[in-house]
mmCIF file of C-alpha atoms in Angstrom:
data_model
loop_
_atom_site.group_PDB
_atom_site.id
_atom_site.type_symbol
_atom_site.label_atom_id
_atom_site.label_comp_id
_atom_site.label_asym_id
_atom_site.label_seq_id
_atom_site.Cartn_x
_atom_site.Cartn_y
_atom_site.Cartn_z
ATOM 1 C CA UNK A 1 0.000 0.000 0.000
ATOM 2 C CA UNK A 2 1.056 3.844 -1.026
ATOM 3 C CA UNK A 3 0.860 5.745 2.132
ATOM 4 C CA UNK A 4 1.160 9.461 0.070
ATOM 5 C CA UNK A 5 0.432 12.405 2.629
ATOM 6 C CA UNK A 6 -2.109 15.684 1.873
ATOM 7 C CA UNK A 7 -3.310 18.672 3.545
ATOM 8 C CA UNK A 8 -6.774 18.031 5.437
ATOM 9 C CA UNK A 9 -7.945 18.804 8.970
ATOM 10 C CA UNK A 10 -7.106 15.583 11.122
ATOM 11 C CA UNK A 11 -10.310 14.069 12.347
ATOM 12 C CA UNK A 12 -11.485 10.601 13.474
ATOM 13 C CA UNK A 13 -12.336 7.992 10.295
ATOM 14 C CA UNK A 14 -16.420 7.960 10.551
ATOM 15 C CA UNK A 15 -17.608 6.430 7.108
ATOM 16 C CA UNK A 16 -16.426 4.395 4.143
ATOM 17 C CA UNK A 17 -18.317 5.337 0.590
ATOM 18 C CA UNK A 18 -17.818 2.646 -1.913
ATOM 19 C CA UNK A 19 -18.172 2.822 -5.613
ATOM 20 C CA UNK A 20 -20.149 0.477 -7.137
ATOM 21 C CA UNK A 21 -19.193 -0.675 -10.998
ATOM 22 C CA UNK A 22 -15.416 -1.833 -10.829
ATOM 23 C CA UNK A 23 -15.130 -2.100 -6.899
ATOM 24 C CA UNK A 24 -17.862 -4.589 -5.931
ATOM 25 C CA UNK A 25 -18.333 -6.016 -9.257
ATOM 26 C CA UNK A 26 -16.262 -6.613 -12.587
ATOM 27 C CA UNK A 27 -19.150 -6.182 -15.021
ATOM 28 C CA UNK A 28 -17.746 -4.251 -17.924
ATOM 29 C CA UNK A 29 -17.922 -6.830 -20.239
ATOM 30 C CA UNK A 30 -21.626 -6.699 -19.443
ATOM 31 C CA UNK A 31 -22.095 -3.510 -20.068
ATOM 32 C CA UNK A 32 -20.170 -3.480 -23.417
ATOM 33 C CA UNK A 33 -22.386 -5.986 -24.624
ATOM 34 C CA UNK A 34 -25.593 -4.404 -23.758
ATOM 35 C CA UNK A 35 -24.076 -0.695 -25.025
ATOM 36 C CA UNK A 36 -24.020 -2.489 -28.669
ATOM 37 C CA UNK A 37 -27.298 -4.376 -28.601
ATOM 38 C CA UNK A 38 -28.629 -0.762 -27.759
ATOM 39 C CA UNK A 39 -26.665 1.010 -31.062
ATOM 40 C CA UNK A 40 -28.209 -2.247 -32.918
ATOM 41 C CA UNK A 41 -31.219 -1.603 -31.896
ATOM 42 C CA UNK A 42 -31.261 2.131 -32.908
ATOM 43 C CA UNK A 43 -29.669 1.203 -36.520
ATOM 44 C CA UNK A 44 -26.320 2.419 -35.518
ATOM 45 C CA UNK A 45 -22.771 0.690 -35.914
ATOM 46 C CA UNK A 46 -21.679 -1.176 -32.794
ATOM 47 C CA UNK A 47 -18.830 0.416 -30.833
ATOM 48 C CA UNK A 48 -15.222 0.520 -32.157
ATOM 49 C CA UNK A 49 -12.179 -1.117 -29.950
ATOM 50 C CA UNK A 50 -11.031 2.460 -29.195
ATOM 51 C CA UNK A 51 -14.445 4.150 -28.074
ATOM 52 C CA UNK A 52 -14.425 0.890 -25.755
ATOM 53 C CA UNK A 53 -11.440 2.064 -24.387
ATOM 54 C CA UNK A 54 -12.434 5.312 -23.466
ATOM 55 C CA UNK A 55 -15.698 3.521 -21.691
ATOM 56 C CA UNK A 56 -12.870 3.260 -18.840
ATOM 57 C CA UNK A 57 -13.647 5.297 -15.750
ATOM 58 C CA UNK A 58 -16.973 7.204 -16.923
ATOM 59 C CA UNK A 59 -20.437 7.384 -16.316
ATOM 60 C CA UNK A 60 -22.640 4.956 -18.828
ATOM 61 C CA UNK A 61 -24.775 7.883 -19.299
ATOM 62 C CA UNK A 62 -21.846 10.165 -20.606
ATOM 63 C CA UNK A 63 -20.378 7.127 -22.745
ATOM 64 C CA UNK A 64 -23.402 6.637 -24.396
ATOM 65 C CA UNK A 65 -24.229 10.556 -24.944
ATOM 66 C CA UNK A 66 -19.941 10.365 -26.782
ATOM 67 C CA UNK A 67 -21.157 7.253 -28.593
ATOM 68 C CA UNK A 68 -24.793 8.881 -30.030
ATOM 69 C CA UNK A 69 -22.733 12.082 -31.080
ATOM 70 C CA UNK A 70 -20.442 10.332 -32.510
ATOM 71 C CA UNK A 71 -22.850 8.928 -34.987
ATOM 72 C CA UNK A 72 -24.960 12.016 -35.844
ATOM 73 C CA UNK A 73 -27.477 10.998 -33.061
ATOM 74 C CA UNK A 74 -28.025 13.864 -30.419
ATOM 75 C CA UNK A 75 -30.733 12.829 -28.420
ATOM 76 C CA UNK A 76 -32.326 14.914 -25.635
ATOM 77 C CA UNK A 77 -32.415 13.958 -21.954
ATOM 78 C CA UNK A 78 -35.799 12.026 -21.732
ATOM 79 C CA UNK A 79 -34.700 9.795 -24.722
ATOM 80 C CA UNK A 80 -31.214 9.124 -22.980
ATOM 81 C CA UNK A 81 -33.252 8.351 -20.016
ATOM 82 C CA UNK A 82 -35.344 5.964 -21.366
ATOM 83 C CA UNK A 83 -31.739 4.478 -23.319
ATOM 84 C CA UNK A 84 -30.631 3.904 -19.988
ATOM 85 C CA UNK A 85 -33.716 2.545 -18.515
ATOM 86 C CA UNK A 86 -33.997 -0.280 -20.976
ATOM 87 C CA UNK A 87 -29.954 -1.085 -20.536
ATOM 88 C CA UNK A 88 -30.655 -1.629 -16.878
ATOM 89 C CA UNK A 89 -33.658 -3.660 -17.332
ATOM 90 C CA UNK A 90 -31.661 -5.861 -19.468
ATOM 91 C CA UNK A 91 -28.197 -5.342 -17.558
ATOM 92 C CA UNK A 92 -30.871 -6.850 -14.698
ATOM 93 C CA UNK A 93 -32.046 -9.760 -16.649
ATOM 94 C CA UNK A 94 -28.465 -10.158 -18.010
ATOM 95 C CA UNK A 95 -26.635 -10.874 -14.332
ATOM 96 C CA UNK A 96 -29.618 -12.924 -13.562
ATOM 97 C CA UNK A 97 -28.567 -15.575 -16.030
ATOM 98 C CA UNK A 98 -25.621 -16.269 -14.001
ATOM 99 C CA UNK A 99 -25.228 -19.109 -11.719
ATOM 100 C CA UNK A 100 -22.151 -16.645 -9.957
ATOM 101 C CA UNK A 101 -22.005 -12.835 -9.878
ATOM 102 C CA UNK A 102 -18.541 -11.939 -10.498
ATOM 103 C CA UNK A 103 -17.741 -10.157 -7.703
ATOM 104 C CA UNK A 104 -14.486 -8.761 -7.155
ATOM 105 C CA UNK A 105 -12.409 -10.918 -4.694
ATOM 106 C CA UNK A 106 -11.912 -9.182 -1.100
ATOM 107 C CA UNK A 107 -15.431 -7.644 -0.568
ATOM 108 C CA UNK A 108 -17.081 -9.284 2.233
ATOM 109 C CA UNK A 109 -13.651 -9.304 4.101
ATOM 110 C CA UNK A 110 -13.448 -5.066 3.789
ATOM 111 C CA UNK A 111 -16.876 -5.185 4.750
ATOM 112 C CA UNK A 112 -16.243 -7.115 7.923
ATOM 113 C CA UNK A 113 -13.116 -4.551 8.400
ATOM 114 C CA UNK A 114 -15.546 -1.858 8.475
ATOM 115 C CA UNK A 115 -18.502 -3.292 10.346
ATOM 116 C CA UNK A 116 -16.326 -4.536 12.951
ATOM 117 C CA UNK A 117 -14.882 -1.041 13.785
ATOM 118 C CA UNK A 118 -18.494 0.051 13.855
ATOM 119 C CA UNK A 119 -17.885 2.296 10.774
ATOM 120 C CA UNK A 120 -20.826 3.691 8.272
ATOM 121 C CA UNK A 121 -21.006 2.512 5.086
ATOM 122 C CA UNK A 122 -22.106 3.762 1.854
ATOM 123 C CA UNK A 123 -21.975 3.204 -2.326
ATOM 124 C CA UNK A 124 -22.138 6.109 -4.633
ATOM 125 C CA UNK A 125 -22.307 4.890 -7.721
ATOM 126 C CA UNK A 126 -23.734 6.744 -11.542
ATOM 127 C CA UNK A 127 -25.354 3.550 -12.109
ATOM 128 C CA UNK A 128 -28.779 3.414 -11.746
ATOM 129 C CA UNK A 129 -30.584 2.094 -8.319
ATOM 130 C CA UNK A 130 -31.822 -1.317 -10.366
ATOM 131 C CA UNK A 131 -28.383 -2.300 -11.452
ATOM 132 C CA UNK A 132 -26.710 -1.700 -7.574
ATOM 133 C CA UNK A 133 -30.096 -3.428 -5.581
ATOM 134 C CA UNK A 134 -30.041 -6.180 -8.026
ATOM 135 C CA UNK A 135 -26.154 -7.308 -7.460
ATOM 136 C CA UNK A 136 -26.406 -6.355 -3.400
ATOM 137 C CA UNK A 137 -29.544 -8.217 -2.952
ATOM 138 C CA UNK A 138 -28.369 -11.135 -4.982
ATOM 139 C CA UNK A 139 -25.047 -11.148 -3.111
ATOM 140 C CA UNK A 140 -26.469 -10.901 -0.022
ATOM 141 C CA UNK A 141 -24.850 -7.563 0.818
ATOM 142 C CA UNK A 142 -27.419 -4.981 0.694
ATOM 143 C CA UNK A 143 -28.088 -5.074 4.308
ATOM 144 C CA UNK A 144 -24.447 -3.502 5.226
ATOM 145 C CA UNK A 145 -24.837 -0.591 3.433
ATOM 146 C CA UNK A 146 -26.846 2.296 5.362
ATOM 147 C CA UNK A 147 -26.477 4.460 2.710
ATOM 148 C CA UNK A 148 -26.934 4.180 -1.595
ATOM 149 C CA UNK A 149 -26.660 7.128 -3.906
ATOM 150 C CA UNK A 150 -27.274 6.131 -7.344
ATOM 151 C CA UNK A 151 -27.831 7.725 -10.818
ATOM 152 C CA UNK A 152 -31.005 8.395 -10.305
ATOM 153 C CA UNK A 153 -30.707 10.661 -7.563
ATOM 154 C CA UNK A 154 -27.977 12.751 -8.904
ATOM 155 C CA UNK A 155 -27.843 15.514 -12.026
ATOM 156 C CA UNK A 156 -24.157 15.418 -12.446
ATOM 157 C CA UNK A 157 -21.617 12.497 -12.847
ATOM 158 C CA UNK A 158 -18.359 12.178 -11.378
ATOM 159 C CA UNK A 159 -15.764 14.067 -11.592
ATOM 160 C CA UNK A 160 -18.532 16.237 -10.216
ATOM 161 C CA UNK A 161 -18.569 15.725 -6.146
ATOM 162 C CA UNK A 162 -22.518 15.863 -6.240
ATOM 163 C CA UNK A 163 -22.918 12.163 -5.300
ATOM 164 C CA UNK A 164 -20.086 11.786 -2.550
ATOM 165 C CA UNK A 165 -21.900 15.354 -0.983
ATOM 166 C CA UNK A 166 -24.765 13.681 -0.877
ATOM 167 C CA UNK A 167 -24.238 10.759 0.715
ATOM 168 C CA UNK A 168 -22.708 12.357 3.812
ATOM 169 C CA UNK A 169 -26.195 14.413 3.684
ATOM 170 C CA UNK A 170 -28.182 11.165 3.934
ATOM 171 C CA UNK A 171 -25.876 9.533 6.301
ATOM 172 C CA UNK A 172 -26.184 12.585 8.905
ATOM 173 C CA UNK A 173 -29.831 12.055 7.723
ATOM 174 C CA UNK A 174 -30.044 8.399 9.122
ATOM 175 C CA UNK A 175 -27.837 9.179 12.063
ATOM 176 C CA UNK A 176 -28.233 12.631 13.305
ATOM 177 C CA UNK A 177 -25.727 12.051 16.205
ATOM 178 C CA UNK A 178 -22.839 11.040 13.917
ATOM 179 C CA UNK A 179 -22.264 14.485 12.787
ATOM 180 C CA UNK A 180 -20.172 13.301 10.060
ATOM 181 C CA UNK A 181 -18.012 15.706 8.362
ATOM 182 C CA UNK A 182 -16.702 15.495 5.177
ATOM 183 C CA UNK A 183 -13.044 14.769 5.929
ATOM 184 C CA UNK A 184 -14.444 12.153 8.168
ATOM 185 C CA UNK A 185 -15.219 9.896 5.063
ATOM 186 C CA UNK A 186 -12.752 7.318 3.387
ATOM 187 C CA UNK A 187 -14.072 6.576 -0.235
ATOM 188 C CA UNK A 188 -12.849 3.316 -2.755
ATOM 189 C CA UNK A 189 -12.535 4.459 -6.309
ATOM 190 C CA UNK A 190 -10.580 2.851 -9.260
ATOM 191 C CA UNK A 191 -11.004 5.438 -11.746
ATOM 192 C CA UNK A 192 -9.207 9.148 -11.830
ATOM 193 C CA UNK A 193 -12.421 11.136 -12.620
ATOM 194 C CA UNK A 194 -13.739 8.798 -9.142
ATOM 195 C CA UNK A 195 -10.773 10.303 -7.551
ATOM 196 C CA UNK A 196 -11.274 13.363 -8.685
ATOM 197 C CA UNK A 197 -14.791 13.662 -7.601
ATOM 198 C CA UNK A 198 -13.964 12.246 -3.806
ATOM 199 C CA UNK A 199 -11.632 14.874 -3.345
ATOM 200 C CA UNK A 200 -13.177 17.363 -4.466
ATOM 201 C CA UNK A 201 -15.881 16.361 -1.829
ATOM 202 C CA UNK A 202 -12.751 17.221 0.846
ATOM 203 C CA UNK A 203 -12.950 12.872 1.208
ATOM 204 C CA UNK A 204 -9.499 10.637 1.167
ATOM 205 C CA UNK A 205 -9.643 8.226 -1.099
ATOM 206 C CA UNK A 206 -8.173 4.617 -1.523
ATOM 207 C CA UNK A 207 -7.394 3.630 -5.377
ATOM 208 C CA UNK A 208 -7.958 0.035 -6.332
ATOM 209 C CA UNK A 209 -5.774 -0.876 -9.476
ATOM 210 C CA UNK A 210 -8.640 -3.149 -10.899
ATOM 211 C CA UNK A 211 -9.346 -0.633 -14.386
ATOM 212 C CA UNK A 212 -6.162 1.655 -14.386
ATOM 213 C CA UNK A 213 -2.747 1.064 -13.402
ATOM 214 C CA UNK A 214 -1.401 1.045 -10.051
ATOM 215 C CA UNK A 215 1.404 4.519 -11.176
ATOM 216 C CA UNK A 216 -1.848 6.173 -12.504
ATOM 217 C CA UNK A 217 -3.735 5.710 -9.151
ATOM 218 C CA UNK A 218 -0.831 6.447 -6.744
ATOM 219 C CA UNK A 219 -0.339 9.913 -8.540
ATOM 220 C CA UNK A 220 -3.962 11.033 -7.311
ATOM 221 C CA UNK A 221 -5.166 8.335 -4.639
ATOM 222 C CA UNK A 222 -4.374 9.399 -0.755
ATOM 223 C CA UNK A 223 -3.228 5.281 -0.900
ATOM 224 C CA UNK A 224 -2.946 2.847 -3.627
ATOM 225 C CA UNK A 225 -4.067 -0.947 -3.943
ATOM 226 C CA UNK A 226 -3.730 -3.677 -6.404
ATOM 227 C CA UNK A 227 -6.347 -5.614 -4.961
ATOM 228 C CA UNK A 228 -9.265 -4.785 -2.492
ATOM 229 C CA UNK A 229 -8.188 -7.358 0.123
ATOM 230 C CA UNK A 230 -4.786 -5.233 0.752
ATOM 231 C CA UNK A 231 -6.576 -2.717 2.259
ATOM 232 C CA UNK A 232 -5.516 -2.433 5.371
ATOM 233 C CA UNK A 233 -8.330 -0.228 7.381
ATOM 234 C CA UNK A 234 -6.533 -0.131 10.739
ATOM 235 C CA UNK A 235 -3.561 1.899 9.061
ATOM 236 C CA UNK A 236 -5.286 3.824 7.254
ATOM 237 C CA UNK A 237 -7.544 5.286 10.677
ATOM 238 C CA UNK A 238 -4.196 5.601 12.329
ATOM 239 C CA UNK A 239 -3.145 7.607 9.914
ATOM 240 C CA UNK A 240 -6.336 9.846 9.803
ATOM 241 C CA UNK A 241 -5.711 10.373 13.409
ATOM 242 C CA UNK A 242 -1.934 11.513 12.645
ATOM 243 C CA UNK A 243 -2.223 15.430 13.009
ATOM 244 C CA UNK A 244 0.215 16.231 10.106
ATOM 245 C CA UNK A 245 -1.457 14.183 7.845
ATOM 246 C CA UNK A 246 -1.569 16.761 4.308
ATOM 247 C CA UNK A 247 -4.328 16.567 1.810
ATOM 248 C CA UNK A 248 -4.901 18.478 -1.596
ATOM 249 C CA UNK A 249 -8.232 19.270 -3.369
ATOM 250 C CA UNK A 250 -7.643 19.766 -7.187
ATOM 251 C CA UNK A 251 -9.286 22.533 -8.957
ATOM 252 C CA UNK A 252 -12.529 21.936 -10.348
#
């Protein structure tokens, strides 16, 4: 683990915000599938090997708005909405086909690593609030998180720190005497613009090397994983209790 220091006000470690696509569960090739069948569907050439690349690390919603224009389709916001609707109804009926959800290895033990230090836990995630109760249900871990902000309740995606803002909202909503701050939250991303949009919430954030390289993460990640079951929680609320701890917000 990278143990890289920033400027923040020192507090105690209250919450842990999990993202959702690419930290829980591996499902790209999922979603790749289902992106064409849509472009199929609306007489439009399925995506190219390079526009799949650049489906790394943002929103489906934004992907599919690059795709569209890309192809002399600009569709309004209602028609997107309904493009996305009818993904996640079949992203839903897609997962349900198989006999294992492939999960990312090391879940359930950070999980227990949070529960048993009696930390909050949340998921902030663009993807819509079908996809994420679907997978948590089915994997029996929608119980353990108090918390779920999804693309349905947010106008902006990330880098934007709308989601992340909110979910510290809804967690001081559902426990009033936590008085949880915003530096108080730890947040697992794997993307840069996920980064980017944790700290722009004032959050620390651990990067999990499962979509980008570990170098890429460790330049912008407070610390850096390869895998989720390297995190190790206890050193990382030591350090949060370390007074010269330093933490830096890029510019928006």
């Amino acid at each position: 683990m990278d143990y890289t220091k920033y400027k923040n006000s020192s507090g105690n470690l209250k919450a842990v915000l999990f993202d959702f696509n690419g930290i829980i569960i591996k499902d790209k090739a999922v979603h790749i599938q289902l992106i064409d069948e849509i472009l199929i569907q609306e007489n439009l050439q399925p995506q190219r090997v390079q526009e799949r690349q650049a489906f790394l690390g943002i929103s489906c919603r934004a992907y599919l708005q690059s795709l569209l224009k890309s192809r002399g389709r600009v569709l309004n916001e209602a028609s997107i909405n309904q493009l996305l609707v009818r993904k996640a109804q079949a992203y839903v009926l897609e997962l349900g086909k198989l006999e294992k959800l492939p999960l990312y290895s090391g879940i359930e033990d950070v999980i227990f690593q949070i529960r048993s230090r009696h930390l909050k836990l949340g998921l902030v995630s663009d993807a819509l609030s079908s996809e994420i109760a679907m997978v948590l249900t089915s994997a029996k871990l929608a119980e353990h998180f108090s918390v779920i902000v999804s693309g349905d309740d947010i106008s902006s995606n990330k880098p934007h720190p709308e989601g992340y803002l909110l979910a510290v909202e809804r967690l001081n909503q559902v426990y009033p005497e936590l008085n949880l701050k915003h530096h108080e939250c730890l947040v697992i991303e794997h993307t840069p613009l996920g980064i980017q949009a944790a700290k722009r919430a004032q959050m620390q954030v651990v990067g999990v090397a499962n979509t980008y390289p570990f170098h890429m993460l460790q330049r912008q990640a407070n610390w850096t994983i390869d895998y989720l079951i390297d995190l190790d929680l206890q050193r990382v609320q030591e350090v949060f209790l370390e007074k010269d701890v330093q933490f830096v917000v890029p510019e928006c």
